[in-house]
PDB file of C-alpha atoms in Angstrom:
ATOM      1  CA  MET A   1      -0.041  -0.060   0.032  1.00 51.00           C
ATOM      2  CA  THR A   2       1.150   3.509  -0.767  1.00 62.00           C
ATOM      3  CA  ASP A   3       0.124   6.981   0.494  1.00 78.00           C
ATOM      4  CA  LEU A   4      -0.616   8.094  -3.003  1.00 88.00           C
ATOM      5  CA  GLU A   5      -4.294   8.889  -3.445  1.00 92.00           C
ATOM      6  CA  LEU A   6      -5.017   6.728  -6.583  1.00 96.00           C
ATOM      7  CA  THR A   7      -8.390   5.947  -8.049  1.00 96.00           C
ATOM      8  CA  THR A   8      -7.505   4.255 -11.263  1.00 96.00           C
ATOM      9  CA  VAL A   9      -4.290   2.263 -10.562  1.00 96.00           C
ATOM     10  CA  ASP A  10      -3.820  -0.314  -7.887  1.00 97.00           C
ATOM     11  CA  TYR A  11      -0.218   0.157  -6.642  1.00 97.00           C
ATOM     12  CA  ARG A  12       1.475  -1.940  -4.239  1.00 97.00           C
ATOM     13  CA  LYS A  13       5.128  -2.553  -3.028  1.00 97.00           C
ATOM     14  CA  ASN A  14       6.192  -5.968  -1.744  1.00 97.00           C
ATOM     15  CA  GLY A  15      10.022  -6.194  -0.928  1.00 97.00           C
ATOM     16  CA  HIS A  16      11.910  -5.070  -3.912  1.00 98.00           C
ATOM     17  CA  VAL A  17       8.945  -5.151  -6.375  1.00 98.00           C
ATOM     18  CA  ALA A  18       6.288  -2.710  -7.254  1.00 97.00           C
ATOM     19  CA  THR A  19       3.182  -4.016  -8.890  1.00 97.00           C
ATOM     20  CA  LEU A  20       0.717  -1.848 -10.684  1.00 96.00           C
ATOM     21  CA  GLU A  21      -2.655  -2.625 -12.042  1.00 97.00           C
ATOM     22  CA  LEU A  22      -4.701  -0.536 -14.272  1.00 97.00           C
ATOM     23  CA  ASP A  23      -8.047  -0.532 -12.477  1.00 98.00           C
ATOM     24  CA  ARG A  24     -10.961   0.377 -14.415  1.00 97.00           C
ATOM     25  CA  PRO A  25     -12.004  -3.116 -15.453  1.00 97.00           C
ATOM     26  CA  ASP A  26     -15.658  -1.952 -16.171  1.00 96.00           C
ATOM     27  CA  VAL A  27     -14.411  -0.153 -19.360  1.00 96.00           C
ATOM     28  CA  LEU A  28     -11.700  -2.605 -20.191  1.00 96.00           C
ATOM     29  CA  ASN A  29      -9.093  -0.273 -18.455  1.00 96.00           C
ATOM     30  CA  ALA A  30      -9.634   2.373 -20.945  1.00 93.00           C
ATOM     31  CA  MET A  31      -7.185   5.188 -20.060  1.00 92.00           C
ATOM     32  CA  ASN A  32      -8.752   8.543 -18.976  1.00 91.00           C
ATOM     33  CA  LEU A  33      -7.026  11.675 -17.899  1.00 88.00           C
ATOM     34  CA  ARG A  34      -7.115  10.504 -14.207  1.00 91.00           C
ATOM     35  CA  MET A  35      -5.472   7.208 -15.058  1.00 92.00           C
ATOM     36  CA  HIS A  36      -2.530   9.158 -16.633  1.00 86.00           C
ATOM     37  CA  ASP A  37      -2.138  11.301 -13.691  1.00 88.00           C
ATOM     38  CA  ASP A  38      -2.218   8.485 -11.419  1.00 92.00           C
ATOM     39  CA  LEU A  39       0.441   6.630 -13.521  1.00 90.00           C
ATOM     40  CA  THR A  40       2.491   9.748 -13.649  1.00 86.00           C
ATOM     41  CA  ARG A  41       2.611   9.729  -9.883  1.00 90.00           C
ATOM     42  CA  VAL A  42       3.258   6.083  -9.629  1.00 92.00           C
ATOM     43  CA  TRP A  43       6.290   6.278 -12.096  1.00 89.00           C
ATOM     44  CA  ASP A  44       7.726   9.131  -9.918  1.00 89.00           C
ATOM     45  CA  ASP A  45       7.317   7.215  -6.818  1.00 93.00           C
ATOM     46  CA  ILE A  46       8.944   4.170  -8.039  1.00 93.00           C
ATOM     47  CA  GLU A  47      11.937   6.062  -9.410  1.00 91.00           C
ATOM     48  CA  ALA A  48      12.375   7.848  -6.099  1.00 92.00           C
ATOM     49  CA  GLU A  49      12.149   4.679  -4.002  1.00 95.00           C
ATOM     50  CA  ASP A  50      15.711   3.152  -3.831  1.00 96.00           C
ATOM     51  CA  ASP A  51      14.038  -0.175  -2.347  1.00 97.00           C
ATOM     52  CA  ILE A  52      12.049  -0.741  -5.493  1.00 97.00           C
ATOM     53  CA  TRP A  53      14.165  -2.553  -8.050  1.00 97.00           C
ATOM     54  CA  LEU A  54      11.601  -3.663 -10.550  1.00 96.00           C
ATOM     55  CA  ALA A  55       7.895  -2.908 -11.496  1.00 96.00           C
ATOM     56  CA  VAL A  56       5.285  -5.197 -12.956  1.00 97.00           C
ATOM     57  CA  LEU A  57       2.354  -3.639 -14.800  1.00 96.00           C
ATOM     58  CA  ALA A  58      -1.013  -5.393 -15.552  1.00 97.00           C
ATOM     59  CA  GLY A  59      -4.607  -4.750 -16.050  1.00 97.00           C
ATOM     60  CA  LYS A  60      -7.391  -5.697 -13.773  1.00 97.00           C
ATOM     61  CA  GLY A  61     -10.406  -7.755 -14.756  1.00 95.00           C
ATOM     62  CA  GLY A  62      -8.760 -10.365 -16.990  1.00 90.00           C
ATOM     63  CA  ARG A  63     -10.531  -9.212 -20.155  1.00 95.00           C
ATOM     64  CA  ALA A  64      -7.932  -6.475 -21.018  1.00 97.00           C
ATOM     65  CA  PHE A  65      -4.568  -5.068 -20.041  1.00 97.00           C
ATOM     66  CA  ALA A  66      -6.083  -1.832 -21.471  1.00 96.00           C
ATOM     67  CA  VAL A  67      -7.997  -0.860 -24.691  1.00 94.00           C
ATOM     68  CA  GLY A  68      -6.260   2.568 -24.942  1.00 88.00           C
ATOM     69  CA  GLN A  69      -7.606   5.959 -24.649  1.00 84.00           C
ATOM     70  CA  ASP A  70     -11.094   6.403 -23.124  1.00 82.00           C
ATOM     71  CA  LEU A  71     -12.886   7.395 -26.319  1.00 80.00           C
ATOM     72  CA  LYS A  72     -15.908   8.401 -24.446  1.00 79.00           C
ATOM     73  CA  GLU A  73     -13.922  10.946 -22.525  1.00 74.00           C
ATOM     74  CA  LEU A  74     -12.007  11.888 -25.616  1.00 69.00           C
ATOM     75  CA  ALA A  75     -15.476  12.615 -27.384  1.00 64.00           C
ATOM     76  CA  GLY A  76     -16.702  14.867 -24.720  1.00 64.00           C
ATOM     77  CA  ARG A  77     -13.386  16.728 -24.911  1.00 64.00           C
ATOM     78  CA  ILE A  78     -13.936  17.204 -28.532  1.00 59.00           C
ATOM     79  CA  ASP A  79     -17.550  18.357 -28.099  1.00 60.00           C
ATOM     80  CA  ASP A  80     -16.505  21.021 -25.605  1.00 63.00           C
ATOM     81  CA  GLY A  81     -13.449  22.174 -27.663  1.00 60.00           C
ATOM     82  CA  THR A  82     -10.644  20.963 -25.080  1.00 58.00           C
ATOM     83  CA  ALA A  83      -9.666  18.050 -27.205  1.00 56.00           C
ATOM     84  CA  ARG A  84      -6.175  16.993 -26.645  1.00 54.00           C
ATOM     85  CA  SER A  85      -4.524  13.794 -26.142  1.00 51.00           C
ATOM     86  CA  SER A  86      -4.567  12.428 -22.401  1.00 47.00           C
ATOM     87  CA  PHE A  87      -0.976  11.162 -23.019  1.00 45.00           C
ATOM     88  CA  GLY A  88       1.723  13.052 -20.976  1.00 41.00           C
ATOM     89  CA  SER A  89       3.375  13.257 -17.920  1.00 39.00           C
ATOM     90  CA  ALA A  90       4.175  16.628 -16.028  1.00 44.00           C
ATOM     91  CA  GLY A  91       3.681  18.533 -19.171  1.00 40.00           C
ATOM     92  CA  LYS A  92       5.929  16.451 -21.184  1.00 40.00           C
ATOM     93  CA  PRO A  93       4.517  14.486 -24.221  1.00 36.00           C
ATOM     94  CA  GLY A  94       4.590  10.879 -24.529  1.00 37.00           C
ATOM     95  CA  TYR A  95       2.638   8.293 -22.800  1.00 44.00           C
ATOM     96  CA  PRO A  96       3.172   8.505 -19.600  1.00 45.00           C
ATOM     97  CA  ARG A  97       6.746   9.783 -20.128  1.00 45.00           C
ATOM     98  CA  ILE A  98       8.484   6.615 -20.511  1.00 45.00           C
ATOM     99  CA  THR A  99       7.655   6.153 -24.018  1.00 45.00           C
ATOM    100  CA  GLU A 100       8.857   9.652 -24.793  1.00 48.00           C
ATOM    101  CA  ARG A 101      12.064   9.795 -22.918  1.00 45.00           C
ATOM    102  CA  PHE A 102      12.896   6.074 -22.480  1.00 50.00           C
ATOM    103  CA  SER A 103      14.409   7.336 -19.182  1.00 67.00           C
ATOM    104  CA  PHE A 104      12.471   5.122 -16.654  1.00 76.00           C
ATOM    105  CA  ALA A 105      15.364   4.028 -14.346  1.00 83.00           C
ATOM    106  CA  LYS A 106      14.118   0.565 -13.335  1.00 92.00           C
ATOM    107  CA  PRO A 107      13.036  -2.528 -15.234  1.00 93.00           C
ATOM    108  CA  LEU A 108       9.492  -2.675 -16.064  1.00 93.00           C
ATOM    109  CA  ILE A 109       7.685  -5.906 -16.986  1.00 96.00           C
ATOM    110  CA  ALA A 110       4.240  -5.719 -18.756  1.00 95.00           C
ATOM    111  CA  LYS A 111       2.116  -8.849 -17.806  1.00 97.00           C
ATOM    112  CA  VAL A 112      -0.569  -8.824 -20.483  1.00 98.00           C
ATOM    113  CA  SER A 113      -3.817 -10.643 -20.803  1.00 97.00           C
ATOM    114  CA  GLY A 114      -6.756  -9.790 -23.108  1.00 97.00           C
ATOM    115  CA  TYR A 115      -6.622  -6.669 -25.181  1.00 97.00           C
ATOM    116  CA  ALA A 116      -3.652  -4.174 -25.304  1.00 96.00           C
ATOM    117  CA  LEU A 117      -4.753  -1.624 -27.649  1.00 93.00           C
ATOM    118  CA  GLY A 118      -3.733   1.931 -28.941  1.00 87.00           C
ATOM    119  CA  GLY A 119      -1.729   3.680 -26.290  1.00 85.00           C
ATOM    120  CA  ALA A 120      -1.825   0.750 -24.002  1.00 90.00           C
ATOM    121  CA  PHE A 121      -0.100  -1.318 -26.729  1.00 91.00           C
ATOM    122  CA  GLU A 122       2.465   1.658 -26.903  1.00 86.00           C
ATOM    123  CA  LEU A 123       2.843   1.327 -23.167  1.00 88.00           C
ATOM    124  CA  VAL A 124       3.610  -2.368 -23.398  1.00 91.00           C
ATOM    125  CA  LEU A 125       6.195  -1.625 -26.173  1.00 88.00           C
ATOM    126  CA  ALA A 126       7.926   0.803 -23.691  1.00 86.00           C
ATOM    127  CA  CYS A 127       8.392  -1.982 -21.157  1.00 90.00           C
ATOM    128  CA  ASP A 128      11.695  -3.803 -20.861  1.00 91.00           C
ATOM    129  CA  THR A 129       9.860  -7.193 -20.922  1.00 95.00           C
ATOM    130  CA  VAL A 130       6.494  -8.442 -21.916  1.00 96.00           C
ATOM    131  CA  VAL A 131       4.859 -11.599 -20.484  1.00 98.00           C
ATOM    132  CA  ALA A 132       1.641 -12.312 -22.531  1.00 97.00           C
ATOM    133  CA  SER A 133      -0.963 -14.906 -22.009  1.00 97.00           C
ATOM    134  CA  SER A 134      -2.292 -17.071 -24.907  1.00 97.00           C
ATOM    135  CA  ASP A 135      -5.393 -14.833 -24.990  1.00 97.00           C
ATOM    136  CA  ALA A 136      -3.453 -11.450 -25.285  1.00 97.00           C
ATOM    137  CA  GLU A 137      -4.356  -9.456 -28.460  1.00 96.00           C
ATOM    138  CA  PHE A 138      -2.213  -6.392 -29.492  1.00 95.00           C
ATOM    139  CA  GLY A 139      -3.200  -3.671 -31.950  1.00 91.00           C
ATOM    140  CA  LEU A 140      -2.693  -0.068 -32.771  1.00 85.00           C
ATOM    141  CA  THR A 141      -6.184   0.900 -33.684  1.00 79.00           C
ATOM    142  CA  GLU A 142      -5.814   4.810 -33.988  1.00 65.00           C
ATOM    143  CA  ALA A 143      -5.698   4.702 -37.991  1.00 62.00           C
ATOM    144  CA  ARG A 144      -8.938   2.546 -38.114  1.00 62.00           C
ATOM    145  CA  LEU A 145     -10.700   4.908 -35.746  1.00 56.00           C
ATOM    146  CA  ASP A 146      -9.301   8.094 -37.282  1.00 56.00           C
ATOM    147  CA  LEU A 147      -7.809   9.391 -34.074  1.00 50.00           C
ATOM    148  CA  GLY A 148      -4.482  10.672 -35.474  1.00 50.00           C
ATOM    149  CA  HIS A 149      -5.515  14.243 -35.330  1.00 47.00           C
ATOM    150  CA  HIS A 150      -7.056  14.078 -31.861  1.00 44.00           C
ATOM    151  CA  ALA A 151      -4.269  12.227 -30.105  1.00 42.00           C
TER     152      ALA A 151
END
């Protein structure tokens, strides 16, 4: 358990290992602005904690690691004129920062079952190691969904 106030990521420390689970299983762990903020704080906490040597990232619910950006949230931001990608960390582009800078200091393992789509697949690709179950499905769906100009 940590003292961070997280609502979309379950974050635990056990010995030298941090475990993170994307925690919006009712929407297949779709990544909204809050999840990106939660992940930003978790990455910073892991890097600052000398006793954490390794992190494992997974998705809750079993049906999906994550399906990428929360399209309902994005549609609302398009409608109200505030559309911008939810990808970023502390004002820096990239999902959440490790894919942009590739500077995450500790090994990160993705544990994937079910769908890993869009930005979630990009996050998986930024990990040092990927362990995928036989039901894992990967895809970059932005082109099919015409999201390139909004993301």
